[in-house]
PDB file of C-alpha atoms in Angstrom:
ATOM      1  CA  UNK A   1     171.000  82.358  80.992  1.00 87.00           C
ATOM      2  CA  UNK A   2     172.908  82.565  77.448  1.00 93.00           C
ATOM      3  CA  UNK A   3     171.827  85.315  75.370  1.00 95.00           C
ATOM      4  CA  UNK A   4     170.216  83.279  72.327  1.00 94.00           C
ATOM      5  CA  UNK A   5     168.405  81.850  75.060  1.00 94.00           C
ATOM      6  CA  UNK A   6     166.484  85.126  76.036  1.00 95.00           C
ATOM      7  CA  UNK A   7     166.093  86.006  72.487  1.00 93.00           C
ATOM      8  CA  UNK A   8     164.421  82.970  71.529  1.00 92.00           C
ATOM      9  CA  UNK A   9     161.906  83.059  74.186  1.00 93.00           C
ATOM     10  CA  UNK A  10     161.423  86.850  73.265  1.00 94.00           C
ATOM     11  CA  UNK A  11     160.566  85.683  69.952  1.00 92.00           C
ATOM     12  CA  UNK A  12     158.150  82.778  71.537  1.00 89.00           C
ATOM     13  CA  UNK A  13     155.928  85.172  73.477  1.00 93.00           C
ATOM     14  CA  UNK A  14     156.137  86.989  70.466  1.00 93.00           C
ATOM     15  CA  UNK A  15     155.228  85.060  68.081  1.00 91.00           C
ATOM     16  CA  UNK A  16     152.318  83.737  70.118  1.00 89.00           C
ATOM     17  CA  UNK A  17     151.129  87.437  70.502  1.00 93.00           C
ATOM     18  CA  UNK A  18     151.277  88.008  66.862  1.00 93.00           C
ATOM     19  CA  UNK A  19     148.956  85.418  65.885  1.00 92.00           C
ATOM     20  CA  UNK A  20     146.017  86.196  68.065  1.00 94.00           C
ATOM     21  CA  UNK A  21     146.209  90.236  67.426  1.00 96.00           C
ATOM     22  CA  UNK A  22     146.552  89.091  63.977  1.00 95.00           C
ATOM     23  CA  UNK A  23     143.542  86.967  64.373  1.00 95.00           C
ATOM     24  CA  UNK A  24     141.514  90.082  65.484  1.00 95.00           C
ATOM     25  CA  UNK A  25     143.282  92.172  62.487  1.00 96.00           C
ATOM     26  CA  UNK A  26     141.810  90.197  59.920  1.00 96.00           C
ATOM     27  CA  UNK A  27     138.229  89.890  60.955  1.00 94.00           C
ATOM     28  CA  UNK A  28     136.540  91.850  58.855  1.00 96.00           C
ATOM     29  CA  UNK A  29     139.322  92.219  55.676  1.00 97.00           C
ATOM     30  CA  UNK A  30     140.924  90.116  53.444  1.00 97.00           C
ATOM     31  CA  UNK A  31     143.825  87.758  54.540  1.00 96.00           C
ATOM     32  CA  UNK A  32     145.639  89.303  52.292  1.00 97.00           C
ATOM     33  CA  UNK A  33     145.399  93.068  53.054  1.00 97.00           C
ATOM     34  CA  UNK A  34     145.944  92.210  56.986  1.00 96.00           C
ATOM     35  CA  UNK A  35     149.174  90.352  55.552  1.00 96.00           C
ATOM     36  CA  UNK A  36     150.180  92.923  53.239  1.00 97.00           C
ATOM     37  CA  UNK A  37     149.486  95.839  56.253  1.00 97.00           C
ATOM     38  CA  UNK A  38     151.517  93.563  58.643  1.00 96.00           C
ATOM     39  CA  UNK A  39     154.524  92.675  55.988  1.00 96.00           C
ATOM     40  CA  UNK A  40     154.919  96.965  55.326  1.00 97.00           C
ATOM     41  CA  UNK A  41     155.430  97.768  59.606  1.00 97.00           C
ATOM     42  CA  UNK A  42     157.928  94.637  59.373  1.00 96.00           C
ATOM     43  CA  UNK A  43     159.656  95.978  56.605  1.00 96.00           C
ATOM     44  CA  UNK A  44     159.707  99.508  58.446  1.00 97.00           C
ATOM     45  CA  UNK A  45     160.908  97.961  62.351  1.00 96.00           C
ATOM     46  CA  UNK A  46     163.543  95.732  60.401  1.00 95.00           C
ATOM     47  CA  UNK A  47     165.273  98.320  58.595  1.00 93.00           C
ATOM     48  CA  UNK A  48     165.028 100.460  61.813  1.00 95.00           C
ATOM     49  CA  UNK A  49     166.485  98.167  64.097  1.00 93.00           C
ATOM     50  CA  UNK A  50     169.198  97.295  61.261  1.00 92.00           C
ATOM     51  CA  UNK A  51     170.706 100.889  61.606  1.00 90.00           C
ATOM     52  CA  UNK A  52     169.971 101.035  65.350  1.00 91.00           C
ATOM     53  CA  UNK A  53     172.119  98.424  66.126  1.00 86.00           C
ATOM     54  CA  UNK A  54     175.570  99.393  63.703  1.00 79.00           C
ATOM     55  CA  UNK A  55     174.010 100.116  60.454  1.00 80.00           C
ATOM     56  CA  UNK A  56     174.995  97.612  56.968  1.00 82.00           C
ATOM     57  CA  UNK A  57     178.446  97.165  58.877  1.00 81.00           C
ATOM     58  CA  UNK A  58     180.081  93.701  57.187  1.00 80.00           C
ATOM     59  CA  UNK A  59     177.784  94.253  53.694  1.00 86.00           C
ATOM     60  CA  UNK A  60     181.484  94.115  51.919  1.00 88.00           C
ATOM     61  CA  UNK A  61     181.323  90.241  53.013  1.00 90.00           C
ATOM     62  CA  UNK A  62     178.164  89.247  51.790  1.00 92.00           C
ATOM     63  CA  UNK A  63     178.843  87.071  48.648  1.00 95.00           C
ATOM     64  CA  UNK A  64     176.503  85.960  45.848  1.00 96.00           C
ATOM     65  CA  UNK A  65     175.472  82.699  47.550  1.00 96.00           C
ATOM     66  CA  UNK A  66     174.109  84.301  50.914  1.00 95.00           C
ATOM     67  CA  UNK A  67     172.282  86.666  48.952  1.00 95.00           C
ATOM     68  CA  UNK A  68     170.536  83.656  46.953  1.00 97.00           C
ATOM     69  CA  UNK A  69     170.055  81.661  49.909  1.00 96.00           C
ATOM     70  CA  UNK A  70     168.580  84.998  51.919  1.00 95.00           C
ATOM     71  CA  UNK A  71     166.537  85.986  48.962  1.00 97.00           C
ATOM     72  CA  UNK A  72     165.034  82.106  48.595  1.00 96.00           C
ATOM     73  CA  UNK A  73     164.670  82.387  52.546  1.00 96.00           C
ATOM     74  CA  UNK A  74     162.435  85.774  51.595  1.00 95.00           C
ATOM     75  CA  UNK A  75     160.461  83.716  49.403  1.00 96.00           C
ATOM     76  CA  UNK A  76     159.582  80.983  51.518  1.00 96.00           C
ATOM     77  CA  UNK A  77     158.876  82.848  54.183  1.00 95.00           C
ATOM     78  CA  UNK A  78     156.601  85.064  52.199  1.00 96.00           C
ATOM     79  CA  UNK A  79     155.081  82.312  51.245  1.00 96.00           C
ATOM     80  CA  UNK A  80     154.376  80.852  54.645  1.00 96.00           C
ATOM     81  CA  UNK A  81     153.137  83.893  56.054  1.00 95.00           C
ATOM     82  CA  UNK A  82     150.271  84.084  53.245  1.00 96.00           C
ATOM     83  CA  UNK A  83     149.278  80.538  53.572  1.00 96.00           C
ATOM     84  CA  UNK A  84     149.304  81.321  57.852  1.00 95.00           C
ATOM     85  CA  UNK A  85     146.996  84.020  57.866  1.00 95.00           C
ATOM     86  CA  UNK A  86     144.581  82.620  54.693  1.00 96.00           C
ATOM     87  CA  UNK A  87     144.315  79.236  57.249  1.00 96.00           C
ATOM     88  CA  UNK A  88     143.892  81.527  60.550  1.00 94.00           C
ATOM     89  CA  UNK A  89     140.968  83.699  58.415  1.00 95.00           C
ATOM     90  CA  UNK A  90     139.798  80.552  58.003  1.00 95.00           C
ATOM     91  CA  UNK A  91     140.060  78.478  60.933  1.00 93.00           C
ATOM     92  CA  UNK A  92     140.558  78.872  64.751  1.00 92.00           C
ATOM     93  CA  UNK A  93     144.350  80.545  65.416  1.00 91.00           C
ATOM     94  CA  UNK A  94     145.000  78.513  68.444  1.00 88.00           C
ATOM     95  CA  UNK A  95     144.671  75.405  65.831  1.00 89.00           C
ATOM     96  CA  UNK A  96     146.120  76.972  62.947  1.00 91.00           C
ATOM     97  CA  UNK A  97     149.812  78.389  64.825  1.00 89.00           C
ATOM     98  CA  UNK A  98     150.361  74.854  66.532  1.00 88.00           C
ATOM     99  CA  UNK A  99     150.284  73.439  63.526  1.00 90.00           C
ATOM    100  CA  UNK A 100     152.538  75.911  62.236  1.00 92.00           C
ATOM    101  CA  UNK A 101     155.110  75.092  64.742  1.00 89.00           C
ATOM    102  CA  UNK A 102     155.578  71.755  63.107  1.00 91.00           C
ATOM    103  CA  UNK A 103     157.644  73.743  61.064  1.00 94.00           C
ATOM    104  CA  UNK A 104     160.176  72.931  63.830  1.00 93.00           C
ATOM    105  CA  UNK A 105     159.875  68.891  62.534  1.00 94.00           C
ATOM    106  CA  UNK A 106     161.131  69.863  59.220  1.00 95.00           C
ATOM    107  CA  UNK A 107     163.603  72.520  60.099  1.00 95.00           C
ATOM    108  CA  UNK A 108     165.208  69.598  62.573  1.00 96.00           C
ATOM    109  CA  UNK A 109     164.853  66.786  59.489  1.00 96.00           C
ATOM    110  CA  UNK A 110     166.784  69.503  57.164  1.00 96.00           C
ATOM    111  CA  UNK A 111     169.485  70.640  60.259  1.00 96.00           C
ATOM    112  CA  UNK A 112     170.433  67.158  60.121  1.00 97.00           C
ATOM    113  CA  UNK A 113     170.182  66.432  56.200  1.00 97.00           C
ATOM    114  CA  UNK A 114     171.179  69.397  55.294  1.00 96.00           C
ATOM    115  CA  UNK A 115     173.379  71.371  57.762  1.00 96.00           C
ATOM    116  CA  UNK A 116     175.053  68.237  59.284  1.00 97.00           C
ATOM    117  CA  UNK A 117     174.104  69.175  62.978  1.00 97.00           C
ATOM    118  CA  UNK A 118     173.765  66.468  65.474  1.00 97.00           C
ATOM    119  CA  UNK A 119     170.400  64.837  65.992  1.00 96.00           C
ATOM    120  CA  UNK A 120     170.794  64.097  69.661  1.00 97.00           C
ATOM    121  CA  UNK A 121     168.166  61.671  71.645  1.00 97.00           C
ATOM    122  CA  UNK A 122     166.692  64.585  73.381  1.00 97.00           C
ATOM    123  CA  UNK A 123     166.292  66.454  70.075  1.00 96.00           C
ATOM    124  CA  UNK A 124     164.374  63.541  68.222  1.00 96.00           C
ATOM    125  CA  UNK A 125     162.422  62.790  71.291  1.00 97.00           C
ATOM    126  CA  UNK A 126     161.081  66.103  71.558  1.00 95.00           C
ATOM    127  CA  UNK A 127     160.795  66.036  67.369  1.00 95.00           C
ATOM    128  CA  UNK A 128     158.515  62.855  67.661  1.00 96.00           C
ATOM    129  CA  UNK A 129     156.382  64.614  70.726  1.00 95.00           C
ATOM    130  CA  UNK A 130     155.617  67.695  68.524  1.00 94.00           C
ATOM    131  CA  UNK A 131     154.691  65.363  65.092  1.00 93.00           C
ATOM    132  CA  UNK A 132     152.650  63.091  67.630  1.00 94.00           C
ATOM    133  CA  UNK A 133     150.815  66.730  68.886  1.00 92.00           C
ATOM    134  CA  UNK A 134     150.492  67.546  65.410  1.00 90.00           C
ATOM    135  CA  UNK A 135     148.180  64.910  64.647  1.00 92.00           C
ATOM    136  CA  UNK A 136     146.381  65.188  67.243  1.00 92.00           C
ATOM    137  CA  UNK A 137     145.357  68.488  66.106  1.00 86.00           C
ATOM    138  CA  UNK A 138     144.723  67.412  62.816  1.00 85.00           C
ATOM    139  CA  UNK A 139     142.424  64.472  64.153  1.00 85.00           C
TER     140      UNK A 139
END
C-alpha cells in the first residue's frame, strides 16, 4: 500500500474522530472558545511535528507566491473550521461533517479548473455519488 495511501486514511479516521469529541467539547461553551481551544493544541502539535521530522529544512525555497497562497489557504481554512463547529453546536455532527465532505465536490471542480489534473470517469462518478448524498442530507 503506497504511503499517501496510509496517510490519507490516517487522516479519515481522524478526522471522523475529531468531529464527534469535538461535538462533546462544545456542549456546554461557545463554538467559538471550543474552536479557539482546539486551533491553540493544533498550533502547538504542528510546530512540534515540524521540528520532529527535519526542522524548517528547504525555508530558503519558499518564494513570495507560496507564502500568499499558504497564508490565503490559512484563511480559508480558518474560516471553515468556525463555520464547522458554529453548524455542529447547532445541529447533529453526523449531519453537519457529511456535509462538510462535499468539500471534496469543489476541491475536484477546482483540481480540474484550476490545477489542470485529469477528471477521470471514476473520479466524476464518485464526484456525482457524493453531490447526490449531499442532498439527500440536506432533504
Amino acid at each position: 500500500m503506497p504511503l499517501w495511501l496510509i496517510y490519507a486514511l490516517l487522516a479519515t479516521f481522524f478526522a471522523g474522530l475529531t468531529s464527534v469529541l469535538a461535538k462533546f467539547g462544545i456542549s456546554k461553551i461557545s463554538s467559538d472558545l471550543g474552536l479557539a481551544i482546539r486551533t491553540s493544541i493544533v498550533f502547538v502539535l504542528v510546530w512540534l511535528n515540524l521540528f520532529a521530522w527535519g526542522g524548517i529544512k528547504g525555508i530558503e525555497q519558499l518564494t513570495s507566491k507560496s507564502l500568499l497562497f499558504l497564508i490565503l489557504s490559512g484563511i480559508t481554512t480558518s474560516l471553515s473550521w468556525i463555520f464547522y463547529y458554529r453548524a455542529m453546536k447547532l445541529g447533529t455532527v453526523s449531519y453537519v461533517a457529511a456535509i462538510d465532505k462535499g468539500s471534496i465536490v469543489i476541491t475536484i471542480l477546482l483540481s480540474v479548473a484550476l490545477l489542470k489534473e485529469p477528471l477521470t470517469p471514476k473520479l466524476f462518478l464518485g464526484a456525482v455519488f457524493i453531490f447526490i448524498g449531499l442532498i439527500i442530507l440536506i432533504w
